[in-house]
Amino acid sequence: MMIISSGPRSLLIAVVSAVAALVSFSSTHAEMSAWAENEGGRMRLVALAPDAGGKIRAALQIEPKPGWITYWKEPGNSGIPPQITIAAESGVTLDAIAYPVPKHFFNGAIEDIAYDAPVTLPLSLTAPGKGPVTIDAAAFIGICKDICIPFQANLQLKLGPAIQSRPEEEAILQAADARLPKPPSQDFDVTAHAMSPDRKTLSLDLVLPGEGKAAPDIIVTGPSGYAFTKQIGGKRDGATFKVDIAIGKLPKDYDIAGKQWSVLVIDGERAMETTLAFQ
């Protein structure tokens, strides 16, 4: 299925929780913000003090309530991808957001790529110079059940000295890193890829870690807001798998030459993410 995540969801969109943007949730000289809560769940910011180079390990913890989901970076037909903005006046910059392996959910014509359990998104931040650091972050996520609620909150942290031990925060960040997809390896990789001349299908050759009969779950992310998951004619032969992914409509006048897409492959208990470069 081709998924364009910018479209409106066919379910009722509730906007009442947007007022959460007016409220700040902070902890003075702590490494966890207070929880921000709404009807479908809660979220908070966790961080460690900057290292000698100013790098900060941090994370956004999201805990949906039972029966609710929150979204991956390319969320599905019309979900809301996580957005995190750091106030410019803090001097802290957001370098990257990492995403643990999501699940695929189907509800009629609606396809969601999301999490239905607590998830922690690792964040890579950089602080300027030395001295006290304050992180002032605006977090915006979607959280859905029968309705989809935009959930926005300001989360603030003042980080203490790096010499202090923070075992609880360390454990949270280590657990989040463990849930990330792994890079390619000798037994789990995309060995070849090619786009058809009409740009309707993407052919993939993969080596897979197991020798099961089931097809792996494959999520190809292209231009921002586009994800592709529909498999055509997949054939698994032991550890090898050949398949076409239906691409469908791309942005008008989109030129794939020189672009890099990503692919996430989930095979049983293992997941791998890599880049597809196009000439």
mmCIF file of C-alpha atoms in Angstrom:
data_model
loop_
_atom_site.group_PDB
_atom_site.id
_atom_site.type_symbol
_atom_site.label_atom_id
_atom_site.label_comp_id
_atom_site.label_asym_id
_atom_site.label_seq_id
_atom_site.Cartn_x
_atom_site.Cartn_y
_atom_site.Cartn_z
ATOM 1 C CA MET A 1 0.000 0.000 0.000
ATOM 2 C CA MET A 2 1.167 3.513 -0.734
ATOM 3 C CA ILE A 3 0.803 5.713 2.314
ATOM 4 C CA ILE A 4 0.746 9.493 2.155
ATOM 5 C CA SER A 5 0.811 10.656 5.728
ATOM 6 C CA SER A 6 -0.212 14.238 5.184
ATOM 7 C CA GLY A 7 -3.875 13.556 4.348
ATOM 8 C CA PRO A 8 -6.815 13.926 6.765
ATOM 9 C CA ARG A 9 -7.773 10.871 8.826
ATOM 10 C CA SER A 10 -11.294 9.620 8.150
ATOM 11 C CA LEU A 11 -11.973 9.445 11.883
ATOM 12 C CA LEU A 12 -13.025 12.367 14.060
ATOM 13 C CA ILE A 13 -10.103 14.686 14.818
ATOM 14 C CA ALA A 14 -10.207 16.092 18.323
ATOM 15 C CA VAL A 15 -8.442 19.400 18.823
ATOM 16 C CA VAL A 16 -9.233 20.168 22.421
ATOM 17 C CA SER A 17 -5.857 18.935 23.663
ATOM 18 C CA ALA A 18 -4.012 21.544 21.604
ATOM 19 C CA VAL A 19 -4.340 23.853 24.594
ATOM 20 C CA ALA A 20 -1.602 21.756 26.186
ATOM 21 C CA ALA A 21 0.824 23.835 24.135
ATOM 22 C CA LEU A 22 0.197 26.664 26.576
ATOM 23 C CA VAL A 23 1.415 24.640 29.550
ATOM 24 C CA SER A 24 5.043 23.913 30.441
ATOM 25 C CA PHE A 25 6.090 20.764 32.286
ATOM 26 C CA SER A 26 9.466 21.271 33.912
ATOM 27 C CA SER A 27 11.743 19.884 36.607
ATOM 28 C CA THR A 28 14.363 22.121 38.183
ATOM 29 C CA HIS A 29 17.891 20.681 38.033
ATOM 30 C CA ALA A 30 16.520 17.264 37.140
ATOM 31 C CA GLU A 31 17.045 14.875 34.261
ATOM 32 C CA MET A 32 13.360 14.088 33.730
ATOM 33 C CA SER A 33 10.603 16.583 33.072
ATOM 34 C CA ALA A 34 7.220 16.187 34.692
ATOM 35 C CA TRP A 35 4.725 14.095 32.723
ATOM 36 C CA ALA A 36 2.404 15.937 30.337
ATOM 37 C CA GLU A 37 -0.928 14.105 30.118
ATOM 38 C CA ASN A 38 -3.980 14.008 27.889
ATOM 39 C CA GLU A 39 -6.944 11.720 27.272
ATOM 40 C CA GLY A 40 -4.925 9.099 25.406
ATOM 41 C CA GLY A 41 -1.651 8.980 27.297
ATOM 42 C CA ARG A 42 1.301 10.936 28.591
ATOM 43 C CA MET A 43 4.841 11.985 27.606
ATOM 44 C CA ARG A 44 7.964 13.454 29.192
ATOM 45 C CA LEU A 45 11.548 14.421 28.386
ATOM 46 C CA VAL A 46 14.576 12.537 29.730
ATOM 47 C CA ALA A 47 18.196 13.677 29.311
ATOM 48 C CA LEU A 48 21.735 13.327 30.593
ATOM 49 C CA ALA A 49 24.149 16.213 31.115
ATOM 50 C CA PRO A 50 26.327 17.153 28.103
ATOM 51 C CA ASP A 51 29.567 15.270 27.607
ATOM 52 C CA ALA A 52 32.907 17.039 27.096
ATOM 53 C CA GLY A 53 31.966 17.797 23.478
ATOM 54 C CA GLY A 54 28.554 19.241 24.331
ATOM 55 C CA LYS A 55 26.632 16.184 23.116
ATOM 56 C CA ILE A 56 23.470 15.341 25.065
ATOM 57 C CA ARG A 57 21.785 11.945 25.126
ATOM 58 C CA ALA A 58 18.067 12.486 25.574
ATOM 59 C CA ALA A 59 14.727 10.919 24.761
ATOM 60 C CA LEU A 60 11.019 11.583 24.493
ATOM 61 C CA GLN A 61 9.091 8.990 26.502
ATOM 62 C CA ILE A 62 5.537 8.347 25.260
ATOM 63 C CA GLU A 63 3.085 6.119 27.107
ATOM 64 C CA PRO A 64 -0.226 5.561 25.286
ATOM 65 C CA LYS A 65 -3.089 4.304 27.421
ATOM 66 C CA PRO A 66 -4.330 0.752 26.696
ATOM 67 C CA GLY A 67 -6.082 0.633 23.318
ATOM 68 C CA TRP A 68 -4.397 3.809 22.040
ATOM 69 C CA ILE A 69 -1.541 4.164 19.541
ATOM 70 C CA THR A 70 1.067 6.802 18.755
ATOM 71 C CA TYR A 71 2.920 7.157 15.487
ATOM 72 C CA TRP A 72 6.217 6.297 13.789
ATOM 73 C CA LYS A 73 8.154 8.830 11.677
ATOM 74 C CA GLU A 74 6.017 8.040 8.584
ATOM 75 C CA PRO A 75 2.783 7.149 10.315
ATOM 76 C CA GLY A 76 0.354 5.745 7.744
ATOM 77 C CA ASN A 77 -2.585 6.982 5.726
ATOM 78 C CA SER A 78 -3.021 10.152 7.734
ATOM 79 C CA GLY A 79 -1.431 9.908 11.167
ATOM 80 C CA ILE A 80 0.621 12.582 12.866
ATOM 81 C CA PRO A 81 4.400 11.987 12.959
ATOM 82 C CA PRO A 82 6.259 13.081 16.105
ATOM 83 C CA GLN A 83 7.604 16.629 15.974
ATOM 84 C CA ILE A 84 10.083 18.064 18.473
ATOM 85 C CA THR A 85 11.287 21.667 18.414
ATOM 86 C CA ILE A 86 13.947 23.092 20.741
ATOM 87 C CA ALA A 87 13.609 26.784 21.602
ATOM 88 C CA ALA A 88 16.357 28.704 19.781
ATOM 89 C CA GLU A 89 17.112 30.901 22.791
ATOM 90 C CA SER A 90 18.268 27.867 24.790
ATOM 91 C CA GLY A 91 21.192 27.420 22.412
ATOM 92 C CA VAL A 92 20.561 23.656 22.343
ATOM 93 C CA THR A 93 20.133 22.077 18.921
ATOM 94 C CA LEU A 94 18.332 18.880 17.943
ATOM 95 C CA ASP A 95 20.625 16.803 15.721
ATOM 96 C CA ALA A 96 18.564 13.639 15.229
ATOM 97 C CA ILE A 97 15.530 11.629 16.338
ATOM 98 C CA ALA A 98 15.734 7.825 16.308
ATOM 99 C CA TYR A 99 12.716 5.542 16.092
ATOM 100 C CA PRO A 100 12.280 2.084 17.628
ATOM 101 C CA VAL A 101 10.781 -0.635 15.458
ATOM 102 C CA PRO A 102 7.032 0.079 14.953
ATOM 103 C CA LYS A 103 4.067 -2.184 14.237
ATOM 104 C CA HIS A 104 1.670 -2.316 11.297
ATOM 105 C CA PHE A 105 -2.023 -1.800 12.064
ATOM 106 C CA PHE A 106 -4.924 -2.203 9.641
ATOM 107 C CA ASN A 107 -8.469 -0.950 10.224
ATOM 108 C CA GLY A 108 -10.394 -1.274 6.996
ATOM 109 C CA ALA A 109 -8.852 1.148 4.502
ATOM 110 C CA ILE A 110 -6.738 2.807 7.190
ATOM 111 C CA GLU A 111 -3.158 1.623 7.598
ATOM 112 C CA ASP A 112 -1.131 2.897 10.546
ATOM 113 C CA ILE A 113 2.570 2.484 11.293
ATOM 114 C CA ALA A 114 2.667 3.068 14.999
ATOM 115 C CA TYR A 115 3.256 1.935 18.587
ATOM 116 C CA ASP A 116 0.553 0.488 20.849
ATOM 117 C CA ALA A 117 2.723 0.344 23.981
ATOM 118 C CA PRO A 118 5.127 2.697 25.785
ATOM 119 C CA VAL A 119 7.892 3.853 23.457
ATOM 120 C CA THR A 120 10.968 6.002 23.924
ATOM 121 C CA LEU A 121 12.370 8.048 21.009
ATOM 122 C CA PRO A 122 16.132 8.658 21.446
ATOM 123 C CA LEU A 123 17.216 12.242 20.770
ATOM 124 C CA SER A 124 20.684 13.533 19.903
ATOM 125 C CA LEU A 125 21.218 17.114 21.102
ATOM 126 C CA THR A 126 24.137 19.530 21.205
ATOM 127 C CA ALA A 127 24.676 22.244 23.828
ATOM 128 C CA PRO A 128 26.866 25.315 23.310
ATOM 129 C CA GLY A 129 30.007 25.773 25.419
ATOM 130 C CA LYS A 130 30.107 24.961 29.105
ATOM 131 C CA GLY A 131 27.931 25.767 32.072
ATOM 132 C CA PRO A 132 24.302 25.016 32.999
ATOM 133 C CA VAL A 133 22.054 23.740 30.245
ATOM 134 C CA THR A 134 18.316 24.249 29.939
ATOM 135 C CA ILE A 135 16.347 22.253 27.396
ATOM 136 C CA ASP A 136 13.079 23.905 26.377
ATOM 137 C CA ALA A 137 11.315 21.532 23.992
ATOM 138 C CA ALA A 138 7.925 21.669 22.292
ATOM 139 C CA ALA A 139 6.710 18.134 21.576
ATOM 140 C CA PHE A 140 3.791 17.420 19.229
ATOM 141 C CA ILE A 141 2.512 13.882 18.654
ATOM 142 C CA GLY A 142 -0.629 12.144 17.504
ATOM 143 C CA ILE A 143 -2.337 9.669 19.792
ATOM 144 C CA CYS A 144 -5.336 7.715 18.516
ATOM 145 C CA LYS A 145 -8.058 5.254 19.449
ATOM 146 C CA ASP A 146 -11.564 5.861 18.076
ATOM 147 C CA ILE A 147 -10.535 9.488 17.703
ATOM 148 C CA CYS A 148 -7.147 11.004 16.891
ATOM 149 C CA ILE A 149 -5.962 13.632 19.347
ATOM 150 C CA PRO A 150 -3.136 16.056 18.582
ATOM 151 C CA PHE A 151 -1.086 16.111 21.815
ATOM 152 C CA GLN A 152 1.227 19.092 22.301
ATOM 153 C CA ALA A 153 3.209 20.195 25.358
ATOM 154 C CA ASN A 154 6.236 22.240 26.337
ATOM 155 C CA LEU A 155 8.772 20.114 28.238
ATOM 156 C CA GLN A 156 11.651 21.731 30.128
ATOM 157 C CA LEU A 157 14.754 20.408 31.835
ATOM 158 C CA LYS A 158 17.671 22.028 33.650
ATOM 159 C CA LEU A 159 20.550 19.585 33.558
ATOM 160 C CA GLY A 160 22.780 18.991 36.560
ATOM 161 C CA PRO A 161 26.549 18.299 36.584
ATOM 162 C CA ALA A 162 27.793 15.519 34.321
ATOM 163 C CA ILE A 163 29.829 14.031 37.174
ATOM 164 C CA GLN A 164 26.655 12.925 38.966
ATOM 165 C CA SER A 165 25.450 9.380 38.373
ATOM 166 C CA ARG A 166 22.022 9.095 36.746
ATOM 167 C CA PRO A 167 21.295 5.342 36.736
ATOM 168 C CA GLU A 168 17.545 5.638 36.090
ATOM 169 C CA GLU A 169 18.011 7.927 33.104
ATOM 170 C CA GLU A 170 20.854 5.749 31.788
ATOM 171 C CA ALA A 171 18.627 2.671 31.985
ATOM 172 C CA ILE A 172 15.809 4.413 30.092
ATOM 173 C CA LEU A 173 18.139 5.514 27.307
ATOM 174 C CA GLN A 174 19.863 2.130 27.032
ATOM 175 C CA ALA A 175 16.505 0.349 26.797
ATOM 176 C CA ALA A 176 15.418 2.759 24.038
ATOM 177 C CA ASP A 177 18.627 2.160 22.051
ATOM 178 C CA ALA A 178 18.081 -1.609 22.312
ATOM 179 C CA ARG A 179 14.723 -1.286 20.519
ATOM 180 C CA LEU A 180 16.156 0.514 17.482
ATOM 181 C CA PRO A 181 16.493 -1.364 14.181
ATOM 182 C CA LYS A 182 20.031 -2.539 13.509
ATOM 183 C CA PRO A 183 22.229 -1.489 10.577
ATOM 184 C CA PRO A 184 22.809 -3.946 7.714
ATOM 185 C CA SER A 185 24.891 -7.035 8.424
ATOM 186 C CA GLN A 186 26.188 -10.000 6.453
ATOM 187 C CA ASP A 187 23.066 -12.033 7.217
ATOM 188 C CA PHE A 188 20.508 -9.214 6.988
ATOM 189 C CA ASP A 189 20.770 -6.681 4.175
ATOM 190 C CA VAL A 190 19.367 -5.310 0.932
ATOM 191 C CA THR A 191 21.755 -6.685 -1.692
ATOM 192 C CA ALA A 192 20.194 -4.958 -4.722
ATOM 193 C CA HIS A 193 17.491 -2.422 -5.502
ATOM 194 C CA ALA A 194 16.133 -0.898 -8.701
ATOM 195 C CA MET A 195 13.309 1.470 -9.588
ATOM 196 C CA SER A 196 11.240 0.581 -12.651
ATOM 197 C CA PRO A 197 11.396 3.070 -15.567
ATOM 198 C CA ASP A 198 7.775 4.117 -14.928
ATOM 199 C CA ARG A 199 8.545 4.545 -11.201
ATOM 200 C CA LYS A 200 5.622 2.297 -10.260
ATOM 201 C CA THR A 201 7.604 -0.493 -8.588
ATOM 202 C CA LEU A 202 10.791 -0.806 -6.567
ATOM 203 C CA SER A 203 12.541 -4.182 -6.877
ATOM 204 C CA LEU A 204 14.419 -5.421 -3.805
ATOM 205 C CA ASP A 205 16.771 -8.357 -3.274
ATOM 206 C CA LEU A 206 17.335 -9.181 0.381
ATOM 207 C CA VAL A 207 19.249 -11.619 2.527
ATOM 208 C CA LEU A 208 17.272 -12.441 5.672
ATOM 209 C CA PRO A 209 18.451 -13.755 9.053
ATOM 210 C CA GLY A 210 15.991 -16.649 9.306
ATOM 211 C CA GLU A 211 14.838 -19.342 6.935
ATOM 212 C CA GLY A 212 11.105 -19.076 7.616
ATOM 213 C CA LYS A 213 8.469 -19.172 4.903
ATOM 214 C CA ALA A 214 6.686 -15.918 5.755
ATOM 215 C CA ALA A 215 7.444 -12.686 3.951
ATOM 216 C CA PRO A 216 9.138 -10.017 6.052
ATOM 217 C CA ASP A 217 7.391 -6.737 6.769
ATOM 218 C CA ILE A 218 8.957 -4.049 4.544
ATOM 219 C CA ILE A 219 8.407 -0.300 4.911
ATOM 220 C CA VAL A 220 10.032 1.917 2.281
ATOM 221 C CA THR A 221 10.131 5.648 3.060
ATOM 222 C CA GLY A 222 10.693 8.009 0.175
ATOM 223 C CA PRO A 223 10.009 11.752 0.021
ATOM 224 C CA SER A 224 8.911 13.246 3.316
ATOM 225 C CA GLY A 225 5.349 12.155 4.017
ATOM 226 C CA TYR A 226 5.473 9.055 1.798
ATOM 227 C CA ALA A 227 5.787 5.417 2.829
ATOM 228 C CA PHE A 228 5.257 2.311 0.690
ATOM 229 C CA THR A 229 4.446 -1.158 2.017
ATOM 230 C CA LYS A 230 2.493 -3.155 -0.624
ATOM 231 C CA GLN A 231 4.466 -6.219 -1.731
ATOM 232 C CA ILE A 232 4.041 -7.732 -5.196
ATOM 233 C CA GLY A 233 5.173 -11.238 -6.106
ATOM 234 C CA GLY A 234 7.450 -11.812 -3.143
ATOM 235 C CA LYS A 235 9.440 -15.052 -3.266
ATOM 236 C CA ARG A 236 11.363 -16.396 -0.291
ATOM 237 C CA ASP A 237 14.004 -19.065 -0.812
ATOM 238 C CA GLY A 238 15.605 -19.867 2.499
ATOM 239 C CA ALA A 239 17.530 -16.789 3.541
ATOM 240 C CA THR A 240 16.952 -14.871 0.295
ATOM 241 C CA PHE A 241 13.899 -12.849 -0.660
ATOM 242 C CA LYS A 242 13.026 -11.056 -3.869
ATOM 243 C CA VAL A 243 10.044 -8.711 -4.061
ATOM 244 C CA ASP A 244 8.605 -5.661 -5.785
ATOM 245 C CA ILE A 245 7.189 -2.809 -3.700
ATOM 246 C CA ALA A 246 4.326 -0.846 -5.265
ATOM 247 C CA ILE A 247 5.299 2.828 -5.382
ATOM 248 C CA GLY A 248 2.338 4.504 -7.011
ATOM 249 C CA LYS A 249 2.044 8.274 -7.176
ATOM 250 C CA LEU A 250 5.003 10.444 -6.176
ATOM 251 C CA PRO A 251 5.064 14.258 -5.818
ATOM 252 C CA LYS A 252 4.607 16.097 -9.099
ATOM 253 C CA ASP A 253 7.872 16.499 -11.049
ATOM 254 C CA TYR A 254 9.749 14.450 -8.425
ATOM 255 C CA ASP A 255 13.217 13.482 -9.714
ATOM 256 C CA ILE A 256 14.566 10.394 -7.984
ATOM 257 C CA ALA A 257 18.078 10.755 -9.407
ATOM 258 C CA GLY A 258 20.572 11.398 -6.621
ATOM 259 C CA LYS A 259 17.967 10.846 -3.901
ATOM 260 C CA GLN A 260 18.277 8.544 -0.898
ATOM 261 C CA TRP A 261 15.326 6.622 0.485
ATOM 262 C CA SER A 262 15.190 4.379 3.538
ATOM 263 C CA VAL A 263 13.892 0.860 4.034
ATOM 264 C CA LEU A 264 12.949 -0.879 7.274
ATOM 265 C CA VAL A 265 12.769 -4.680 7.138
ATOM 266 C CA ILE A 266 11.221 -6.653 10.011
ATOM 267 C CA ASP A 267 11.809 -10.404 9.922
ATOM 268 C CA GLY A 268 10.533 -12.166 13.013
ATOM 269 C CA GLU A 269 12.224 -10.739 16.084
ATOM 270 C CA ARG A 270 14.904 -8.872 14.127
ATOM 271 C CA ALA A 271 14.715 -5.551 12.295
ATOM 272 C CA MET A 272 17.165 -3.804 9.979
ATOM 273 C CA GLU A 273 17.120 -0.311 8.494
ATOM 274 C CA THR A 274 19.276 0.915 5.645
ATOM 275 C CA THR A 275 19.527 3.546 2.917
ATOM 276 C CA LEU A 276 18.678 3.078 -0.753
ATOM 277 C CA ALA A 277 20.676 5.388 -3.039
ATOM 278 C CA PHE A 278 19.420 6.126 -6.555
ATOM 279 C CA GLN A 279 21.682 7.113 -9.428
#
